[in-house]
GROMACS .gro file of C-alpha atoms in nm:
model
  473
    1MET     CA    1   7.982  16.616   6.490
    2LYS     CA    2   8.012  16.421   6.817
    3PHE     CA    3   8.189  16.087   6.861
    4PHE     CA    4   7.983  16.007   7.170
    5SER     CA    5   7.618  16.073   7.249
    6LYS     CA    6   7.340  16.011   7.500
    7ASP     CA    7   7.126  15.872   7.217
    8LYS     CA    8   7.016  15.553   7.396
    9GLU     CA    9   6.802  15.445   7.102
   10PHE     CA   10   7.105  15.440   6.871
   11TYR     CA   11   7.318  15.230   7.107
   12LYS     CA   12   7.027  14.996   7.179
   13ARG     CA   13   6.973  14.940   6.807
   14VAL     CA   14   7.342  14.880   6.743
   15PHE     CA   15   7.403  14.636   7.028
   16THR     CA   16   7.075  14.451   6.970
   17LEU     CA   17   7.231  14.358   6.635
   18ALA     CA   18   7.595  14.347   6.741
   19LEU     CA   19   7.584  14.126   7.051
   20PRO     CA   20   7.424  13.819   6.887
   21ILE     CA   21   7.666  13.864   6.594
   22ALA     CA   22   7.958  13.889   6.839
   23ALA     CA   23   7.836  13.582   7.026
   24GLN     CA   24   7.818  13.388   6.700
   25SER     CA   25   8.168  13.507   6.608
   26LEU     CA   26   8.297  13.383   6.943
   27ILE     CA   27   8.137  13.046   6.880
   28SER     CA   28   8.293  13.026   6.532
   29ILE     CA   29   8.627  13.115   6.686
   30GLY     CA   30   8.562  12.844   6.942
   31VAL     CA   31   8.526  12.587   6.664
   32ASN     CA   32   8.870  12.681   6.530
   33MET     CA   33   9.016  12.710   6.880
   34LEU     CA   34   8.898  12.357   6.962
   35ASP     CA   35   9.103  12.225   6.670
   36THR     CA   36   9.422  12.400   6.777
   37ILE     CA   37   9.391  12.328   7.151
   38MET     CA   38   9.290  11.962   7.111
   39VAL     CA   39   9.551  11.895   6.842
   40GLY     CA   40   9.803  12.080   7.060
   41ASN     CA   41   9.742  11.826   7.338
   42LEU     CA   42   9.797  11.509   7.138
   43GLY     CA   43  10.124  11.438   7.311
   44LYS     CA   44  10.447  11.375   7.128
   45GLY     CA   45  10.484  11.600   6.826
   46GLU     CA   46  10.204  11.833   6.935
   47THR     CA   47  10.396  12.148   6.831
   48SER     CA   48  10.422  12.023   6.471
   49ALA     CA   49  10.055  11.922   6.465
   50LEU     CA   50   9.952  12.262   6.603
   51ALA     CA   51  10.168  12.449   6.351
   52ALA     CA   52  10.044  12.235   6.058
   53THR     CA   53   9.679  12.287   6.154
   54SER     CA   54   9.739  12.661   6.181
   55LEU     CA   55   9.907  12.683   5.839
   56ALA     CA   56   9.645  12.468   5.664
   57ASN     CA   57   9.372  12.685   5.811
   58SER     CA   58   9.553  12.991   5.677
   59PHE     CA   59   9.465  12.872   5.325
   60ILE     CA   60   9.106  12.788   5.425
   61THR     CA   61   9.090  13.139   5.571
   62ILE     CA   62   9.133  13.278   5.217
   63TYR     CA   63   8.806  13.111   5.123
   64HIS     CA   64   8.645  13.222   5.449
   65ILE     CA   65   8.738  13.586   5.382
   66LEU     CA   66   8.623  13.569   5.019
   67CYS     CA   67   8.287  13.429   5.129
   68MET     CA   68   8.262  13.706   5.385
   69GLY     CA   69   8.328  13.948   5.100
   70LEU     CA   70   8.050  13.794   4.892
   71GLY     CA   71   7.813  13.800   5.187
   72MET     CA   72   7.901  14.150   5.303
   73GLY     CA   73   7.876  14.285   4.948
   74ALA     CA   74   7.531  14.134   4.912
   75SER     CA   75   7.449  14.261   5.261
   76VAL     CA   76   7.503  14.620   5.148
   77LEU     CA   77   7.228  14.576   4.889
   78VAL     CA   78   6.998  14.360   5.103
   79SER     CA   79   7.001  14.603   5.397
   80ARG     CA   80   6.932  14.895   5.162
   81TYR     CA   81   6.643  14.711   4.993
   82TRP     CA   82   6.508  14.606   5.332
   83GLY     CA   83   6.512  14.973   5.440
   84MET     CA   84   6.311  15.059   5.128
   85ILE     CA   85   6.061  14.782   5.205
   86LYS     CA   86   6.016  14.904   5.563
   87ALA     CA   87   5.965  15.260   5.437
   88GLY     CA   88   5.713  15.139   5.175
   89ASP     CA   89   5.930  15.271   4.890
   90ASP     CA   90   5.890  15.072   4.565
   91THR     CA   91   5.825  14.757   4.769
   92LYS     CA   92   5.763  14.520   4.477
   93ASN     CA   93   6.089  14.603   4.299
   94ALA     CA   94   6.279  14.615   4.628
   95TYR     CA   95   6.167  14.260   4.716
   96HIS     CA   96   6.250  14.133   4.368
   97SER     CA   97   6.595  14.296   4.376
   98LEU     CA   98   6.659  14.154   4.724
   99LYS     CA   99   6.595  13.800   4.600
  100GLN     CA  100   6.805  13.855   4.289
  101THR     CA  101   7.092  13.967   4.512
  102ILE     CA  102   7.073  13.649   4.721
  103ALA     CA  103   7.054  13.427   4.412
  104LEU     CA  104   7.363  13.589   4.258
  105MET     CA  105   7.550  13.561   4.586
  106MET     CA  106   7.470  13.189   4.619
  107ARG     CA  107   7.581  13.113   4.264
  108LEU     CA  108   7.914  13.291   4.310
  109MET     CA  109   7.971  13.117   4.645
  110LEU     CA  110   7.918  12.771   4.496
  111GLY     CA  111   8.159  12.847   4.212
  112LEU     CA  112   8.419  12.969   4.459
  113ALA     CA  113   8.372  12.659   4.676
  114ALA     CA  114   8.429  12.435   4.376
  115LEU     CA  115   8.758  12.610   4.291
  116PHE     CA  116   8.894  12.579   4.645
  117ALA     CA  117   8.778  12.218   4.675
  118LEU     CA  118   8.962  12.129   4.354
  119ALA     CA  119   9.280  12.304   4.468
  120THR     CA  120   9.270  12.134   4.807
  121ALA     CA  121   9.211  11.792   4.648
  122LEU     CA  122   9.467  11.817   4.367
  123ILE     CA  123   9.758  12.022   4.502
  124PRO     CA  124   9.756  12.006   4.885
  125GLU     CA  125  10.133  11.958   4.914
  126TRP     CA  126  10.207  12.254   4.687
  127ILE     CA  127   9.974  12.472   4.895
  128MET     CA  128  10.153  12.374   5.217
  129ARG     CA  129  10.493  12.443   5.060
  130THR     CA  130  10.392  12.806   5.008
  131TYR     CA  131  10.373  12.837   5.386
  132THR     CA  132  10.666  12.625   5.503
  133ASP     CA  133  10.957  12.413   5.380
  134ASN     CA  134  10.933  12.180   5.682
  135SER     CA  135  10.854  11.833   5.543
  136SER     CA  136  10.679  11.720   5.863
  137LEU     CA  137  10.445  12.021   5.859
  138ILE     CA  138  10.376  11.969   5.488
  139GLU     CA  139  10.279  11.605   5.545
  140LEU     CA  140  10.052  11.684   5.840
  141GLY     CA  141   9.892  11.979   5.662
  142THR     CA  142   9.827  11.767   5.354
  143THR     CA  143   9.645  11.512   5.569
  144TYR     CA  144   9.429  11.789   5.716
  145PHE     CA  145   9.347  11.917   5.367
  146ARG     CA  146   9.237  11.577   5.237
  147TRP     CA  147   8.965  11.562   5.499
  148SER     CA  148   8.856  11.920   5.432
  149VAL     CA  149   8.775  11.911   5.058
  150ILE     CA  150   8.395  11.930   5.074
  151THR     CA  151   8.392  12.151   5.384
  152TYR     CA  152   8.408  12.459   5.159
  153PHE     CA  153   8.053  12.409   5.031
  154PHE     CA  154   7.906  12.385   5.380
  155LEU     CA  155   8.119  12.664   5.528
  156GLY     CA  156   8.036  12.902   5.242
  157THR     CA  157   7.663  12.831   5.258
  158SER     CA  158   7.640  12.903   5.630
  159LEU     CA  159   7.857  13.217   5.606
  160VAL     CA  160   7.673  13.397   5.326
  161THR     CA  161   7.326  13.295   5.441
  162THR     CA  162   7.400  13.417   5.792
  163LEU     CA  163   7.511  13.757   5.659
  164VAL     CA  164   7.193  13.796   5.454
  165LEU     CA  165   6.970  13.708   5.750
  166ARG     CA  166   7.154  13.958   5.968
  167SER     CA  167   7.090  14.231   5.708
  168VAL     CA  168   6.717  14.212   5.777
  169GLY     CA  169   6.761  14.192   6.154
  170SER     CA  170   6.742  13.812   6.197
  171VAL     CA  171   7.044  13.762   6.421
  172THR     CA  172   6.922  13.509   6.679
  173PRO     CA  173   6.857  13.201   6.457
  174PRO     CA  174   7.213  13.193   6.315
  175LEU     CA  175   7.344  13.228   6.670
  176LEU     CA  176   7.146  12.927   6.795
  177ILE     CA  177   7.261  12.722   6.497
  178SER     CA  178   7.624  12.813   6.570
  179ILE     CA  179   7.584  12.694   6.929
  180GLY     CA  180   7.470  12.357   6.797
  181SER     CA  181   7.767  12.353   6.558
  182LEU     CA  182   8.011  12.417   6.843
  183VAL     CA  183   7.872  12.127   7.048
  184ILE     CA  184   7.888  11.892   6.749
  185ASN     CA  185   8.244  12.000   6.670
  186LEU     CA  186   8.352  11.942   7.030
  187LEU     CA  187   8.207  11.590   7.029
  188GLY     CA  188   8.348  11.519   6.682
  189ASN     CA  189   8.697  11.633   6.778
  190TYR     CA  190   8.692  11.438   7.103
  191THR     CA  191   8.578  11.127   6.919
  192PHE     CA  192   8.804  11.131   6.615
  193ILE     CA  193   9.120  11.312   6.727
  194PHE     CA  194   9.174  11.085   7.027
  195GLY     CA  195   8.980  10.776   6.914
  196HIS     CA  196   8.704  10.760   7.176
  197PHE     CA  197   8.369  10.571   7.164
  198GLY     CA  198   8.525  10.299   6.949
  199ALA     CA  199   8.624  10.538   6.670
  200PRO     CA  200   8.973  10.524   6.515
  201ARG     CA  201   9.236  10.765   6.649
  202LEU     CA  202   9.280  11.000   6.350
  203GLU     CA  203   9.471  11.281   6.524
  204ILE     CA  204   9.506  11.582   6.291
  205ALA     CA  205   9.270  11.418   6.038
  206GLY     CA  206   9.017  11.384   6.320
  207ALA     CA  207   9.022  11.760   6.372
  208ALA     CA  208   8.934  11.812   6.006
  209LEU     CA  209   8.661  11.545   6.021
  210GLY     CA  210   8.505  11.694   6.334
  211THR     CA  211   8.496  12.036   6.170
  212LEU     CA  212   8.343  11.889   5.853
  213ILE     CA  213   8.056  11.729   6.049
  214ALA     CA  214   7.993  12.057   6.235
  215ARG     CA  215   7.989  12.258   5.910
  216LEU     CA  216   7.746  12.011   5.750
  217PHE     CA  217   7.504  12.055   6.039
  218GLU     CA  218   7.542  12.434   6.029
  219ALA     CA  219   7.475  12.464   5.656
  220THR     CA  220   7.175  12.229   5.665
  221ALA     CA  221   7.014  12.409   5.958
  222ILE     CA  222   7.065  12.761   5.817
  223LEU     CA  223   6.912  12.661   5.480
  224ILE     CA  224   6.611  12.506   5.652
  225TYR     CA  225   6.558  12.834   5.835
  226LEU     CA  226   6.598  13.046   5.519
  227PHE     CA  227   6.373  12.832   5.298
  228ILE     CA  228   6.103  12.727   5.546
  229ILE     CA  229   6.095  12.929   5.868
  230ASP     CA  230   6.199  13.285   5.771
  231LYS     CA  231   5.904  13.523   5.714
  232LYS     CA  232   6.098  13.839   5.618
  233ILE     CA  233   6.293  13.758   5.303
  234ARG     CA  234   6.062  13.473   5.197
  235PHE     CA  235   6.334  13.318   4.983
  236LYS     CA  236   6.248  12.975   4.840
  237PRO     CA  237   6.468  12.716   4.660
  238ILE     CA  238   6.306  12.813   4.327
  239ASP     CA  239   6.435  13.169   4.375
  240LEU     CA  240   6.790  13.038   4.330
  241PHE     CA  241   6.707  13.017   3.958
  242VAL     CA  242   6.551  13.363   3.922
  243LYS     CA  243   6.668  13.571   3.625
  244CYS     CA  244   6.918  13.826   3.750
  245GLY     CA  245   7.011  14.016   3.435
  246THR     CA  246   6.838  14.337   3.545
  247LEU     CA  247   7.041  14.357   3.867
  248ILE     CA  248   7.383  14.238   3.751
  249LYS     CA  249   7.517  14.590   3.688
  250GLU     CA  250   7.413  14.716   4.032
  251TYR     CA  251   7.534  14.397   4.199
  252LEU     CA  252   7.875  14.414   4.032
  253LYS     CA  253   7.913  14.784   4.116
  254ILE     CA  254   7.863  14.722   4.487
  255CYS     CA  255   7.963  14.360   4.550
  256ILE     CA  256   8.265  14.301   4.328
  257PRO     CA  257   8.476  14.577   4.491
  258VAL     CA  258   8.392  14.421   4.829
  259LEU     CA  259   8.496  14.079   4.702
  260ILE     CA  260   8.819  14.218   4.557
  261SER     CA  261   8.889  14.419   4.871
  262ASP     CA  262   8.836  14.117   5.095
  263GLY     CA  263   9.027  13.902   4.848
  264ILE     CA  264   9.320  14.140   4.881
  265LEU     CA  265   9.285  14.108   5.256
  266ALA     CA  266   9.285  13.728   5.224
  267VAL     CA  267   9.599  13.725   5.010
  268GLY     CA  268   9.761  13.980   5.238
  269THR     CA  269   9.674  13.775   5.546
  270ASN     CA  270   9.828  13.470   5.383
  271THR     CA  271  10.135  13.666   5.279
  272VAL     CA  272  10.175  13.752   5.645
  273ALA     CA  273  10.129  13.381   5.726
  274MET     CA  274  10.396  13.295   5.469
  275VAL     CA  275  10.638  13.545   5.623
  276ILE     CA  276  10.568  13.400   5.968
  277GLY     CA  277  10.585  13.042   5.835
  278HIS     CA  278  10.943  13.099   5.725
  279LEU     CA  279  11.049  13.244   6.060
  280GLY     CA  280  11.047  12.899   6.223
  281ASP     CA  281  10.814  12.652   6.395
  282ASN     CA  282  10.823  12.839   6.726
  283PHE     CA  283  10.710  13.162   6.561
  284VAL     CA  284  10.430  12.977   6.378
  285SER     CA  285  10.307  12.810   6.698
  286ALA     CA  286  10.322  13.139   6.891
  287ASN     CA  287  10.128  13.315   6.618
  288ALA     CA  288   9.863  13.038   6.620
  289VAL     CA  289   9.807  13.105   6.991
  290THR     CA  290   9.793  13.483   6.954
  291ALA     CA  291   9.573  13.471   6.644
  292VAL     CA  292   9.296  13.308   6.846
  293THR     CA  293   9.339  13.572   7.117
  294GLN     CA  294   9.309  13.849   6.862
  295GLN     CA  295   8.991  13.695   6.724
  296LEU     CA  296   8.843  13.665   7.073
  297SER     CA  297   8.925  14.026   7.159
  298THR     CA  298   8.764  14.163   6.843
  299ALA     CA  299   8.443  13.958   6.845
  300VAL     CA  300   8.233  14.251   6.967
  301VAL     CA  301   8.414  14.481   6.723
  302GLN     CA  302   8.317  14.252   6.435
  303GLY     CA  303   7.960  14.254   6.561
  304VAL     CA  304   7.952  14.633   6.571
  305SER     CA  305   8.114  14.648   6.225
  306GLN     CA  306   7.838  14.439   6.072
  307ALA     CA  307   7.578  14.630   6.272
  308GLY     CA  308   7.728  14.948   6.129
  309ALA     CA  309   7.680  14.825   5.772
  310ILE     CA  310   7.324  14.711   5.845
  311VAL     CA  311   7.216  15.027   6.029
  312THR     CA  312   7.378  15.252   5.767
  313GLY     CA  313   7.222  15.063   5.477
  314GLN     CA  314   6.875  15.053   5.631
  315THR     CA  315   6.885  15.422   5.731
  316LEU     CA  316   6.989  15.526   5.381
  317GLY     CA  317   6.719  15.298   5.239
  318GLU     CA  318   6.471  15.495   5.449
  319GLY     CA  319   6.607  15.815   5.290
  320ASP     CA  320   6.766  15.983   5.597
  321LYS     CA  321   7.114  16.104   5.495
  322GLU     CA  322   7.158  16.348   5.786
  323LYS     CA  323   7.090  16.076   6.040
  324THR     CA  324   7.336  15.849   5.860
  325MET     CA  325   7.615  16.107   5.894
  326LYS     CA  326   7.543  16.151   6.265
  327HIS     CA  327   7.554  15.775   6.316
  328GLY     CA  328   7.887  15.758   6.130
  329TYR     CA  329   8.062  15.970   6.392
  330LEU     CA  330   7.905  15.774   6.675
  331PHE     CA  331   8.034  15.451   6.521
  332PHE     CA  332   8.385  15.603   6.507
  333GLY     CA  333   8.363  15.678   6.879
  334LEU     CA  334   8.246  15.323   6.945
  335GLY     CA  335   8.552  15.196   6.762
  336ILE     CA  336   8.790  15.390   6.985
  337GLY     CA  337   8.614  15.273   7.301
  338LEU     CA  338   8.595  14.909   7.199
  339GLY     CA  339   8.958  14.916   7.082
  340ILE     CA  340   9.076  15.029   7.426
  341ILE     CA  341   8.862  14.762   7.597
  342SER     CA  342   9.004  14.496   7.362
  343ALA     CA  343   9.360  14.607   7.440
  344LEU     CA  344   9.292  14.574   7.812
  345PHE     CA  345   9.141  14.228   7.759
  346ILE     CA  346   9.452  14.107   7.575
  347THR     CA  347   9.682  14.248   7.844
  348LEU     CA  348   9.492  14.069   8.120
  349ALA     CA  349   9.424  13.742   7.935
  350LYS     CA  350   9.755  13.683   7.756
  351ASN     CA  351   9.920  13.469   8.026
  352PRO     CA  352   9.622  13.237   8.095
  353ILE     CA  353   9.568  13.187   7.721
  354ILE     CA  354   9.934  13.109   7.648
  355SER     CA  355   9.948  12.864   7.940
  356ALA     CA  356   9.644  12.678   7.798
  357TYR     CA  357   9.870  12.551   7.518
  358LYS     CA  358  10.073  12.286   7.697
  359ASP     CA  359  10.436  12.203   7.625
  360LEU     CA  360  10.512  12.504   7.407
  361SER     CA  361  10.886  12.563   7.399
  362ALA     CA  362  11.035  12.848   7.605
  363GLU     CA  363  11.116  13.033   7.284
  364ALA     CA  364  10.759  12.997   7.155
  365VAL     CA  365  10.624  13.132   7.485
  366ASN     CA  366  10.860  13.431   7.467
  367ILE     CA  367  10.753  13.506   7.109
  368ALA     CA  368  10.386  13.471   7.202
  369GLN     CA  369  10.433  13.722   7.486
  370GLN     CA  370  10.586  13.976   7.248
  371LEU     CA  371  10.312  13.925   6.990
  372MET     CA  372  10.045  13.975   7.256
  373TRP     CA  373  10.190  14.314   7.348
  374ALA     CA  374  10.200  14.412   6.980
  375ILE     CA  375   9.840  14.305   6.928
  376SER     CA  376   9.726  14.508   7.230
  377LEU     CA  377   9.868  14.819   7.061
  378ILE     CA  378   9.741  14.752   6.710
  379ILE     CA  379   9.393  14.648   6.823
  380ILE     CA  380   9.296  15.005   6.917
  381PHE     CA  381   9.344  15.120   6.558
  382GLN     CA  382   9.216  14.796   6.405
  383ALA     CA  383   8.888  14.816   6.597
  384THR     CA  384   8.822  15.174   6.490
  385ASN     CA  385   8.901  15.136   6.121
  386SER     CA  386   8.724  14.800   6.101
  387ILE     CA  387   8.398  14.950   6.224
  388MET     CA  388   8.436  15.234   5.975
  389THR     CA  389   8.562  15.055   5.664
  390LYS     CA  390   8.386  14.719   5.700
  391GLY     CA  391   8.082  14.878   5.857
  392VAL     CA  392   7.977  15.238   5.800
  393LEU     CA  393   8.160  15.324   5.476
  394ARG     CA  394   8.079  14.987   5.322
  395GLY     CA  395   7.715  15.021   5.428
  396GLY     CA  396   7.708  15.356   5.249
  397GLY     CA  397   7.809  15.187   4.925
  398ASP     CA  398   8.165  15.325   4.914
  399THR     CA  399   8.303  14.987   4.812
  400LYS     CA  400   8.518  15.097   4.517
  401MET     CA  401   8.719  15.348   4.719
  402LEU     CA  402   8.763  15.096   5.001
  403MET     CA  403   8.898  14.844   4.750
  404ILE     CA  404   9.159  15.094   4.627
  405THR     CA  405   9.274  15.204   4.972
  406ASP     CA  406   9.293  14.848   5.110
  407ASN     CA  407   9.519  14.760   4.819
  408ILE     CA  408   9.749  15.058   4.860
  409PHE     CA  409   9.790  15.043   5.237
  410LEU     CA  410   9.843  14.667   5.249
  411TRP     CA  411  10.078  14.610   4.955
  412ALA     CA  412  10.264  14.940   4.944
  413ILE     CA  413  10.320  14.982   5.318
  414SER     CA  414  10.252  14.702   5.568
  415ILE     CA  415  10.378  14.391   5.385
  416PRO     CA  416  10.704  14.554   5.260
  417LEU     CA  417  10.768  14.686   5.611
  418GLY     CA  418  10.700  14.341   5.760
  419ILE     CA  419  10.938  14.166   5.519
  420LEU     CA  420  11.203  14.431   5.587
  421ALA     CA  421  11.162  14.391   5.963
  422GLY     CA  422  11.165  14.009   5.958
  423PHE     CA  423  11.420  13.912   5.694
  424VAL     CA  424  11.649  14.212   5.653
  425LEU     CA  425  11.665  14.389   5.987
  426HIS     CA  426  11.582  14.077   6.194
  427LEU     CA  427  11.389  14.283   6.447
  428PRO     CA  428  11.222  14.131   6.756
  429PRO     CA  429  10.879  13.968   6.704
  430PHE     CA  430  10.702  14.271   6.857
  431TRP     CA  431  10.826  14.505   6.583
  432ILE     CA  432  10.780  14.250   6.304
  433PHE     CA  433  10.412  14.222   6.395
  434VAL     CA  434  10.366  14.600   6.427
  435CYS     CA  435  10.518  14.649   6.081
  436LEU     CA  436  10.298  14.375   5.932
  437LYS     CA  437   9.989  14.548   6.075
  438SER     CA  438  10.091  14.911   6.014
  439ASP     CA  439   9.812  14.954   5.758
  440GLN     CA  440   9.562  14.934   6.045
  441ILE     CA  441   9.702  15.255   6.193
  442ILE     CA  442   9.701  15.446   5.865
  443LYS     CA  443   9.349  15.336   5.767
  444THR     CA  444   9.208  15.471   6.093
  445PHE     CA  445   9.306  15.829   6.008
  446TRP     CA  446   9.201  15.787   5.644
  447ALA     CA  447   8.857  15.657   5.749
  448LEU     CA  448   8.794  15.968   5.960
  449LEU     CA  449   8.881  16.196   5.667
  450ARG     CA  450   8.658  15.995   5.434
  451LEU     CA  451   8.372  16.009   5.684
  452ARG     CA  452   8.395  16.388   5.712
  453SER     CA  453   8.389  16.430   5.332
  454GLY     CA  454   8.043  16.270   5.297
  455LYS     CA  455   8.152  16.127   4.959
  456TRP     CA  456   8.108  15.772   5.087
  457ILE     CA  457   7.728  15.784   5.063
  458LYS     CA  458   7.634  15.628   4.728
  459LYS     CA  459   7.299  15.583   4.558
  460VAL     CA  460   7.166  15.229   4.516
  461SER     CA  461   6.886  15.150   4.267
  462THR     CA  462   6.646  14.857   4.240
  463SER     CA  463   6.579  14.624   3.952
  464LYS     CA  464   6.318  14.768   3.714
  465ASN     CA  465   6.215  14.429   3.581
  466ASN     CA  466   5.839  14.390   3.630
  467GLU     CA  467   5.853  14.015   3.571
  468ALA     CA  468   5.908  13.934   3.936
  469PRO     CA  469   5.876  13.570   4.042
  470LYS     CA  470   5.547  13.460   4.197
  471SER     CA  471   5.707  13.430   4.539
  472ALA     CA  472   5.822  13.796   4.532
  473THR     CA  473   5.520  13.950   4.699
   0.00000   0.00000   0.00000
């Protein structure tokens, strides 16, 4: 099989999906970047405010990743059912199963949001202490949390709904909504962080409030599109209460391993944040700067990853296994190419990005430089395995095996190596980061072996319940 091809139709299909997704990812990153940059320019004490915002968002990132797991798990089923509908295969049951999948996803998301909201409201100081023992950072982070309690419901709604819409090829509406969210967040931050237009100067609390307002707009707009404007899924508010018993087994088989896998990733990411949080304020601030850079450099990769899951699911839904295998190798080649491009971007952009964060200490700048070089190395492997594991293999339904391997590589290899490098051997920041991300290298080679085996292509069935709701036509 070839990693590269002159199949223009394939690349056109992939990037038609991937580029709007990447653009939306960049906008979402921009929302978070606005918080860190604007808080980082408050003046006196900006390093502490920047570090506190970064650490508080590390906990919110757990929820973000879990919601992505819920949405991506549901996306595997939705894209497969949509492929069946397009091929005219058992259309009635496929539509009914598609709506059951969305209803189950929404219910789980709301339950998850409630748990995180309670934790953030009741034990914010304890959460911050898991990241740092600096009392100033704990106090600032607790303030940020108190303004973020209900954000979970809005953030989760927009995340999972966006993923479902993408699964049926509707990528432009979520992008336009995200642009509106970015503008609102910029105005909200400017108003409440610094106290403009007669508003009180809330500083770090203002960053949380600006984000809350932006997330409220985003969730409201995406639901209006899903319930009223969308003509593909035709999902209505009443469908949230559809009986889902006939699909629960299939849903759990595909979606729960994705949720667990992404949950492991969330915990692992926060374990990394905890390791970094105990290496000092300068390391935390440097990592906050480089984390945004890493997100920016992988935006297109994330778009191609989700496009990989969608294209794979739809192609299998149409019944073409041979074409799916061919596409799998082409996606691997895309990963290598995009990884190299991302590495070059980081190398060229690292100095301008670091200089955008004013008044960082000399030590923080030095650490940030080292981390940037480490990221430029790791990103080549991360891009490739992300497109394969979060895209192609997941789209094929291989979610259980991905859950197992994510667990093994993260907890048995990368985190122990990172702790050893940081707290025992006291290695330079470059090597600490490489050790913490070593699972990305190993998973790249494993993903290629798994692709070649063909065992990652799993069968997905529809609900056989004939009592479909009236709207499922």
